[in-house]
Amino acid sequence: MLLPLHSRKNVLLHGLPGSGKTTLVERLVNKIPYPKRGFYTREVREKGRRIGFKIVTLDGKEAWLAKRGKGYPQVGKYKVYVELFEKLAVPTISEIKDDEIVIIDEIGKMELFSKSFQEAVLKVLDSKSPVLATVGYGLIPFVEELFKRDDAIFAEVTPESRDYLVDRVAVEFYRQGLLIAIEGLDGAGKSTIIEGLAKKLEEKGEKVYVTREPTSGEWGQKIREHLAAGSKISPQAMAELFLRDRREHAQKFLIPKLQEKQIILCDRYYLSTMAYQGACELDVKELKKANETWAPVPDLILYFRVPVKEALKRVNQRKLYKPEVFETEEFLSRVASLYEENLKYFRHEIIDASANPEEVLAQAWKVLTNYLDEWKKRFT
C-alpha cells in the first residue's frame, strides 16, 4: 500500500444529514485502488417517502437496519433491527486482512445500539488497518469520544467541500509523492535550508517542488498585506484567510503533486496556523480539524528550533526590514511553546537551528535521507 508516512491511518468524515457523506464514501471506494471491506447505510424510499434504512455490504449483501414501525429499540419513527445489523455488518469490519481498507458508513445512533458494533469499531480503529468511516452528529457519548481521538483525520462534508474531498481524502490512503513541511519561528533559517535541501534532492535525480505559505495567490497576498501593515484584524478573520489560502494551495498544487511521484518542500503549513493563531487564543484543536478538512496531512515536519531571542536578533539584522505585528518576544515565546506542544500530532524531527547554516543543513539532510529511504521502499 502507498500509504502516507505520517501514519494517521483513520479518516473520519462528519457532516449534517443530507450533506452527501455516503455518496462521497462510494466515490472514494471506487477511487482508492486497494481491497476493501465494510458496509454502507442507505435510505430506502417508496413513492418518494423514506420508509427506512438498509445495510449494504461492499460485496452486495443487504439487510434492514431500521424501518418505519413500532418496536424496541426505537429512533424517531423507526424500529431498529439490531440482530440483523449485527449478523451482517459486524463481521464485515471484524474479519479483516492487513491489505484491506475498512469502510464504515456510518457510526450513528441506530448502529450504536449494538455493543458488538461499538467494540468492533474501536478494535479496527486501534488496529493497523486503514479505516474510512462516517460519523453521525448528536450528543452520543461514543461519538463524542471518537471526536477526541488524536490519531484520526477529521474532514467535514458540506455541499461546498464534498466534491473536493474525493481527491483530498484519497491522498490519505494512496500517495505517491512526499509532503515535507518546514516549520519554525521567523529567523530560524528555513528559507536557506529549504534551498539547500532542494538542491541536494535534485542532484539525486528527485523531482522537487518548493512552495510556501502564505502563497502568492489572492488570499496569500491579502495575508501578507495585513501582516506588513499591522492591521487590527481579528484572530478569527486571520485564521479564515489562512484557511482559504491553504485550500487553494492544496487544490491547485499540493494534491496534484502528491498524486505524482514528487517531493514537496513547503515553507510553513498549517502547524504554523495552530501555533500563531493559537497564541492569539483560538482553539488549537479546532484549528487543526478545520485545516485538515482541506489540507493533506504532511508526511513529515522538520521543525527548526531556535531560541526566541536569537530568532528576533536574526530578523532584526535583515536589511530594510520592517517588523511584523507578531514579532515581540512575549508573543513568539507563546508561539514557540505551541509549536512544540503540537508536534506530537505529526511525524516530526527537531533540528537545532541555532548552529551555523552549514551545520543545520547537514543535520536536516541526514534526517531527510532516512525518510527518503523509507518512502522509496514503498515502491519496491
C-alpha positions as semicolon CSV with decimal commas, in nm:
position;residue;x (nm);y (nm);z (nm)
1;M;0,000;0,000;0,000
2;L;0,118;0,351;-0,082
3;L;0,000;0,495;0,248
4;P;0,146;0,829;0,365
5;L;0,441;0,814;0,603
6;H;0,260;1,018;0,868
7;S;0,084;0,702;0,998
8;R;-0,253;0,859;1,086
9;K;-0,447;0,589;0,905
10;N;-0,805;0,664;1,021
11;V;-1,017;0,918;0,830
12;L;-1,348;1,014;0,993
13;L;-1,598;1,206;0,781
14;H;-1,871;1,405;0,952
15;G;-2,149;1,630;0,828
16;L;-2,514;1,715;0,865
17;P;-2,780;1,470;0,736
18;G;-2,813;1,515;0,361
19;S;-2,460;1,652;0,319
20;G;-2,362;1,364;0,090
21;K;-2,141;1,152;0,318
22;T;-2,247;0,816;0,175
23;T;-2,210;0,936;-0,185
24;L;-1,861;1,064;-0,101
25;V;-1,764;0,730;0,052
26;E;-1,890;0,544;-0,255
27;R;-1,679;0,767;-0,480
28;L;-1,374;0,708;-0,260
29;V;-1,428;0,331;-0,267
30;N;-1,413;0,349;-0,647
31;K;-1,106;0,574;-0,646
32;I;-0,876;0,412;-0,387
33;P;-0,701;0,115;-0,554
34;Y;-0,690;-0,135;-0,265
35;P;-0,906;-0,425;-0,146
36;K;-1,185;-0,302;0,081
37;R;-1,449;-0,445;0,309
38;G;-1,728;-0,293;0,513
39;F;-2,074;-0,152;0,457
40;Y;-2,290;0,146;0,362
41;T;-2,606;0,268;0,534
42;R;-2,862;0,359;0,265
43;E;-3,204;0,519;0,273
44;V;-3,495;0,314;0,138
45;R;-3,780;0,509;-0,023
46;E;-4,118;0,414;-0,165
47;K;-4,304;0,665;-0,382
48;G;-4,066;0,938;-0,267
49;R;-4,128;0,865;0,102
50;R;-3,848;0,734;0,324
51;I;-3,951;0,409;0,488
52;G;-3,624;0,305;0,646
53;F;-3,255;0,226;0,616
54;K;-3,067;-0,079;0,491
55;I;-2,716;-0,201;0,549
56;V;-2,545;-0,289;0,220
57;T;-2,206;-0,460;0,235
58;L;-1,938;-0,395;-0,023
59;D;-1,987;-0,749;-0,154
60;G;-2,358;-0,685;-0,220
61;K;-2,537;-0,837;0,079
62;E;-2,808;-0,634;0,248
63;A;-3,039;-0,630;0,548
64;W;-3,272;-0,389;0,723
65;L;-3,116;-0,161;0,980
66;A;-3,435;0,029;1,061
67;K;-3,787;0,053;0,924
68;R;-4,095;0,261;0,998
69;G;-4,290;0,097;1,276
70;K;-4,308;0,043;1,649
71;G;-4,069;-0,169;1,850
72;Y;-3,756;-0,167;2,058
73;P;-3,514;-0,006;2,017
74;Q;-3,679;0,293;1,855
75;V;-3,529;0,602;1,688
76;G;-3,796;0,851;1,593
77;K;-4,041;0,676;1,360
78;Y;-3,811;0,379;1,304
79;K;-3,770;0,043;1,471
80;V;-3,402;-0,064;1,471
81;Y;-3,323;-0,427;1,382
82;V;-3,015;-0,476;1,598
83;E;-2,981;-0,853;1,547
84;L;-2,998;-0,828;1,167
85;F;-2,741;-0,547;1,175
86;E;-2,503;-0,742;1,396
87;K;-2,532;-1,055;1,186
88;L;-2,446;-0,875;0,861
89;A;-2,242;-0,564;0,940
90;V;-2,022;-0,653;1,237
91;P;-1,837;-0,941;1,063
92;T;-1,758;-0,715;0,765
93;I;-1,547;-0,485;0,985
94;S;-1,409;-0,757;1,211
95;E;-1,275;-1,029;0,982
96;I;-1,012;-0,812;0,809
97;K;-0,677;-0,870;0,641
98;D;-0,371;-0,645;0,658
99;D;-0,402;-0,529;0,295
100;E;-0,767;-0,419;0,323
101;I;-0,923;-0,080;0,392
102;V;-1,222;-0,091;0,625
103;I;-1,528;0,113;0,522
104;I;-1,784;0,202;0,791
105;D;-2,083;0,409;0,679
106;E;-2,190;0,505;0,936
107;I;-2,120;0,522;1,309
108;G;-2,452;0,669;1,422
109;K;-2,729;0,640;1,677
110;M;-2,901;0,342;1,514
111;E;-2,584;0,140;1,464
112;L;-2,462;0,214;1,816
113;F;-2,746;0,020;1,979
114;S;-2,515;-0,274;1,909
115;K;-2,246;-0,324;2,173
116;S;-2,063;-0,568;1,949
117;F;-2,051;-0,299;1,679
118;Q;-1,905;-0,049;1,924
119;E;-1,637;-0,300;2,022
120;A;-1,559;-0,380;1,657
121;V;-1,526;-0,011;1,568
122;L;-1,280;0,057;1,849
123;K;-1,082;-0,255;1,766
124;V;-1,039;-0,167;1,399
125;L;-0,957;0,197;1,472
126;D;-0,681;0,076;1,704
127;S;-0,557;-0,186;1,455
128;K;-0,306;-0,147;1,172
129;S;-0,580;-0,145;0,909
130;P;-0,671;0,186;0,740
131;V;-1,027;0,297;0,818
132;L;-1,260;0,529;0,628
133;A;-1,574;0,597;0,832
134;T;-1,861;0,842;0,852
135;V;-1,963;0,964;1,196
136;G;-2,308;1,091;1,291
137;Y;-2,391;1,401;1,485
138;G;-2,568;1,415;1,819
139;L;-2,497;1,403;2,189
140;I;-2,392;1,038;2,183
141;P;-2,112;0,954;2,429
142;F;-1,948;0,702;2,193
143;V;-1,939;0,957;1,910
144;E;-1,813;1,233;2,139
145;E;-1,522;1,008;2,239
146;L;-1,439;0,944;1,873
147;F;-1,405;1,318;1,814
148;K;-1,143;1,330;2,089
149;R;-0,913;1,086;1,910
150;D;-0,575;1,234;1,825
151;D;-0,489;0,957;1,579
152;A;-0,767;1,040;1,329
153;I;-0,802;1,284;1,042
154;F;-1,139;1,462;1,057
155;A;-1,300;1,610;0,746
156;E;-1,633;1,792;0,741
157;V;-1,859;1,708;0,447
158;T;-2,063;2,003;0,321
159;P;-2,214;2,087;-0,019
160;E;-1,908;2,310;-0,067
161;S;-1,645;2,051;0,028
162;R;-1,783;1,714;-0,082
163;D;-1,655;1,711;-0,443
164;Y;-1,315;1,843;-0,338
165;L;-1,292;1,579;-0,064
166;V;-1,273;1,296;-0,317
167;D;-0,914;1,381;-0,410
168;R;-0,831;1,533;-0,071
169;V;-0,924;1,217;0,125
170;A;-0,787;0,978;-0,136
171;V;-0,431;1,109;-0,082
172;E;-0,451;0,989;0,280
173;F;-0,482;0,631;0,151
174;Y;-0,288;0,641;-0,176
175;R;0,004;0,883;-0,200
176;Q;0,288;0,855;-0,446
177;G;0,451;1,185;-0,351
178;L;0,604;1,309;-0,029
179;L;0,493;1,622;0,159
180;I;0,752;1,772;0,394
181;A;0,658;2,082;0,592
182;I;0,940;2,305;0,715
183;E;0,837;2,484;1,035
184;G;0,988;2,721;1,288
185;L;0,998;3,080;1,403
186;D;1,089;3,351;1,157
187;G;1,466;3,379;1,189
188;A;1,521;3,004;1,219
189;G;1,679;2,998;0,872
190;K;1,410;2,792;0,699
191;S;1,438;2,953;0,356
192;T;1,815;2,899;0,332
193;I;1,784;2,534;0,439
194;I;1,496;2,463;0,200
195;E;1,707;2,594;-0,087
196;G;1,993;2,369;0,020
197;L;1,771;2,060;0,060
198;A;1,607;2,116;-0,278
199;K;1,948;2,137;-0,446
200;K;2,065;1,813;-0,282
201;L;1,745;1,633;-0,381
202;E;1,773;1,749;-0,742
203;E;2,134;1,628;-0,750
204;K;2,000;1,284;-0,655
205;G;1,761;1,300;-0,951
206;E;1,444;1,361;-0,747
207;K;1,152;1,571;-0,870
208;V;1,122;1,853;-0,616
209;Y;0,852;2,117;-0,579
210;V;0,934;2,406;-0,343
211;T;0,644;2,615;-0,216
212;R;0,546;2,828;0,081
213;E;0,256;2,964;0,282
214;P;0,114;3,221;0,273
215;T;0,121;3,168;-0,103
216;S;0,150;3,429;-0,375
217;G;-0,218;3,378;-0,460
218;E;-0,509;3,612;-0,391
219;W;-0,559;3,510;-0,027
220;G;-0,190;3,482;0,046
221;Q;-0,134;3,836;-0,078
222;K;-0,411;3,963;0,150
223;I;-0,244;3,792;0,447
224;R;0,092;3,949;0,367
225;E;-0,065;4,293;0,331
226;H;-0,234;4,264;0,672
227;L;0,086;4,143;0,838
228;A;0,302;4,413;0,683
229;A;0,055;4,689;0,771
230;G;-0,001;4,566;1,126
231;S;-0,377;4,558;1,060
232;K;-0,607;4,517;1,358
233;I;-0,773;4,214;1,204
234;S;-0,934;3,963;1,441
235;P;-0,760;3,628;1,500
236;Q;-1,070;3,453;1,362
237;A;-1,056;3,655;1,041
238;M;-0,684;3,592;1,001
239;A;-0,734;3,218;1,056
240;E;-1,005;3,221;0,788
241;L;-0,771;3,395;0,541
242;F;-0,506;3,130;0,604
243;L;-0,765;2,855;0,558
244;R;-0,880;2,998;0,222
245;D;-0,521;3,036;0,104
246;R;-0,438;2,681;0,215
247;R;-0,744;2,534;0,047
248;E;-0,647;2,694;-0,284
249;H;-0,285;2,585;-0,237
250;A;-0,384;2,225;-0,166
251;Q;-0,632;2,204;-0,452
252;K;-0,413;2,357;-0,721
253;F;-0,067;2,240;-0,617
254;L;-0,023;2,007;-0,320
255;I;-0,274;1,735;-0,407
256;P;-0,178;1,716;-0,777
257;K;0,191;1,688;-0,680
258;L;0,112;1,418;-0,421
259;Q;-0,073;1,222;-0,688
260;E;0,256;1,216;-0,878
261;K;0,589;1,087;-0,753
262;Q;0,712;1,430;-0,641
263;I;0,872;1,559;-0,323
264;I;0,714;1,879;-0,188
265;L;0,910;2,110;0,044
266;C;0,661;2,354;0,197
267;D;0,790;2,656;0,390
268;R;0,525;2,674;0,666
269;Y;0,199;2,480;0,671
270;Y;-0,100;2,452;0,899
271;L;0,106;2,379;1,211
272;S;0,206;2,746;1,178
273;T;-0,161;2,844;1,192
274;M;-0,208;2,629;1,501
275;A;0,092;2,796;1,668
276;Y;0,041;3,160;1,566
277;Q;-0,340;3,178;1,579
278;G;-0,336;2,955;1,887
279;A;-0,114;3,217;2,051
280;C;-0,398;3,462;1,974
281;E;-0,626;3,250;2,198
282;L;-0,800;3,045;1,927
283;D;-0,872;2,677;1,999
284;V;-0,575;2,482;1,859
285;K;-0,758;2,151;1,816
286;E;-1,042;2,321;1,628
287;L;-0,787;2,491;1,403
288;K;-0,631;2,151;1,334
289;K;-0,966;1,993;1,245
290;A;-1,075;2,283;1,025
291;N;-0,749;2,279;0,831
292;E;-0,740;1,902;0,786
293;T;-1,075;1,911;0,608
294;W;-0,893;2,088;0,326
295;A;-0,520;2,023;0,372
296;P;-0,338;1,689;0,330
297;V;-0,153;1,581;0,643
298;P;0,225;1,624;0,594
299;D;0,430;1,306;0,578
300;L;0,696;1,475;0,788
301;I;0,753;1,804;0,968
302;L;1,106;1,933;1,006
303;Y;1,091;2,177;1,297
304;F;1,381;2,420;1,318
305;R;1,424;2,507;1,684
306;V;1,594;2,833;1,772
307;P;1,576;3,043;2,094
308;V;1,328;3,330;2,064
309;K;1,591;3,595;2,138
310;E;1,820;3,454;1,871
311;A;1,535;3,444;1,618
312;L;1,449;3,809;1,685
313;K;1,815;3,908;1,662
314;R;1,849;3,744;1,321
315;V;1,526;3,901;1,195
316;N;1,625;4,250;1,307
317;Q;1,960;4,220;1,127
318;R;1,791;4,189;0,789
319;K;1,834;4,488;0,559
320;L;1,531;4,711;0,500
321;Y;1,333;4,501;0,744
322;K;1,002;4,622;0,886
323;P;0,888;4,417;1,188
324;E;0,553;4,239;1,159
325;V;0,283;4,265;1,421
326;F;0,361;3,919;1,563
327;E;0,729;3,982;1,629
328;T;0,759;4,051;2,001
329;E;0,945;3,831;2,245
330;E;0,639;3,764;2,459
331;F;0,421;3,662;2,166
332;L;0,686;3,450;1,996
333;S;0,753;3,268;2,322
334;R;0,388;3,158;2,321
335;V;0,419;3,059;1,955
336;A;0,729;2,850;2,021
337;S;0,556;2,672;2,310
338;L;0,254;2,590;2,094
339;Y;0,475;2,464;1,814
340;E;0,644;2,217;2,045
341;E;0,323;2,113;2,223
342;N;0,153;2,027;1,893
343;L;0,435;1,846;1,715
344;K;0,301;1,531;1,883
345;Y;0,013;1,520;1,632
346;F;0,258;1,480;1,343
347;R;0,551;1,269;1,242
348;H;0,836;1,510;1,303
349;E;1,203;1,571;1,360
350;I;1,351;1,861;1,556
351;I;1,656;2,031;1,405
352;D;1,885;2,252;1,614
353;A;1,877;2,575;1,412
354;S;2,100;2,774;1,646
355;A;2,415;2,639;1,473
356;N;2,564;2,788;1,156
357;P;2,375;2,727;0,827
358;E;2,614;2,460;0,701
359;E;2,573;2,252;1,018
360;V;2,195;2,298;1,017
361;L;2,173;2,186;0,654
362;A;2,387;1,880;0,733
363;Q;2,154;1,788;1,022
364;A;1,843;1,833;0,808
365;W;1,985;1,635;0,515
366;K;2,083;1,343;0,738
367;V;1,730;1,326;0,878
368;L;1,568;1,364;0,540
369;T;1,769;1,090;0,372
370;N;1,640;0,838;0,628
371;Y;1,281;0,926;0,538
372;L;1,359;0,915;0,167
373;D;1,478;0,557;0,207
374;E;1,154;0,466;0,386
375;W;0,947;0,642;0,120
376;K;1,119;0,461;-0,168
377;K;1,075;0,119;-0,008
378;R;0,701;0,151;-0,065
379;F;0,757;0,132;-0,441
380;T;0,958;-0,193;-0,430
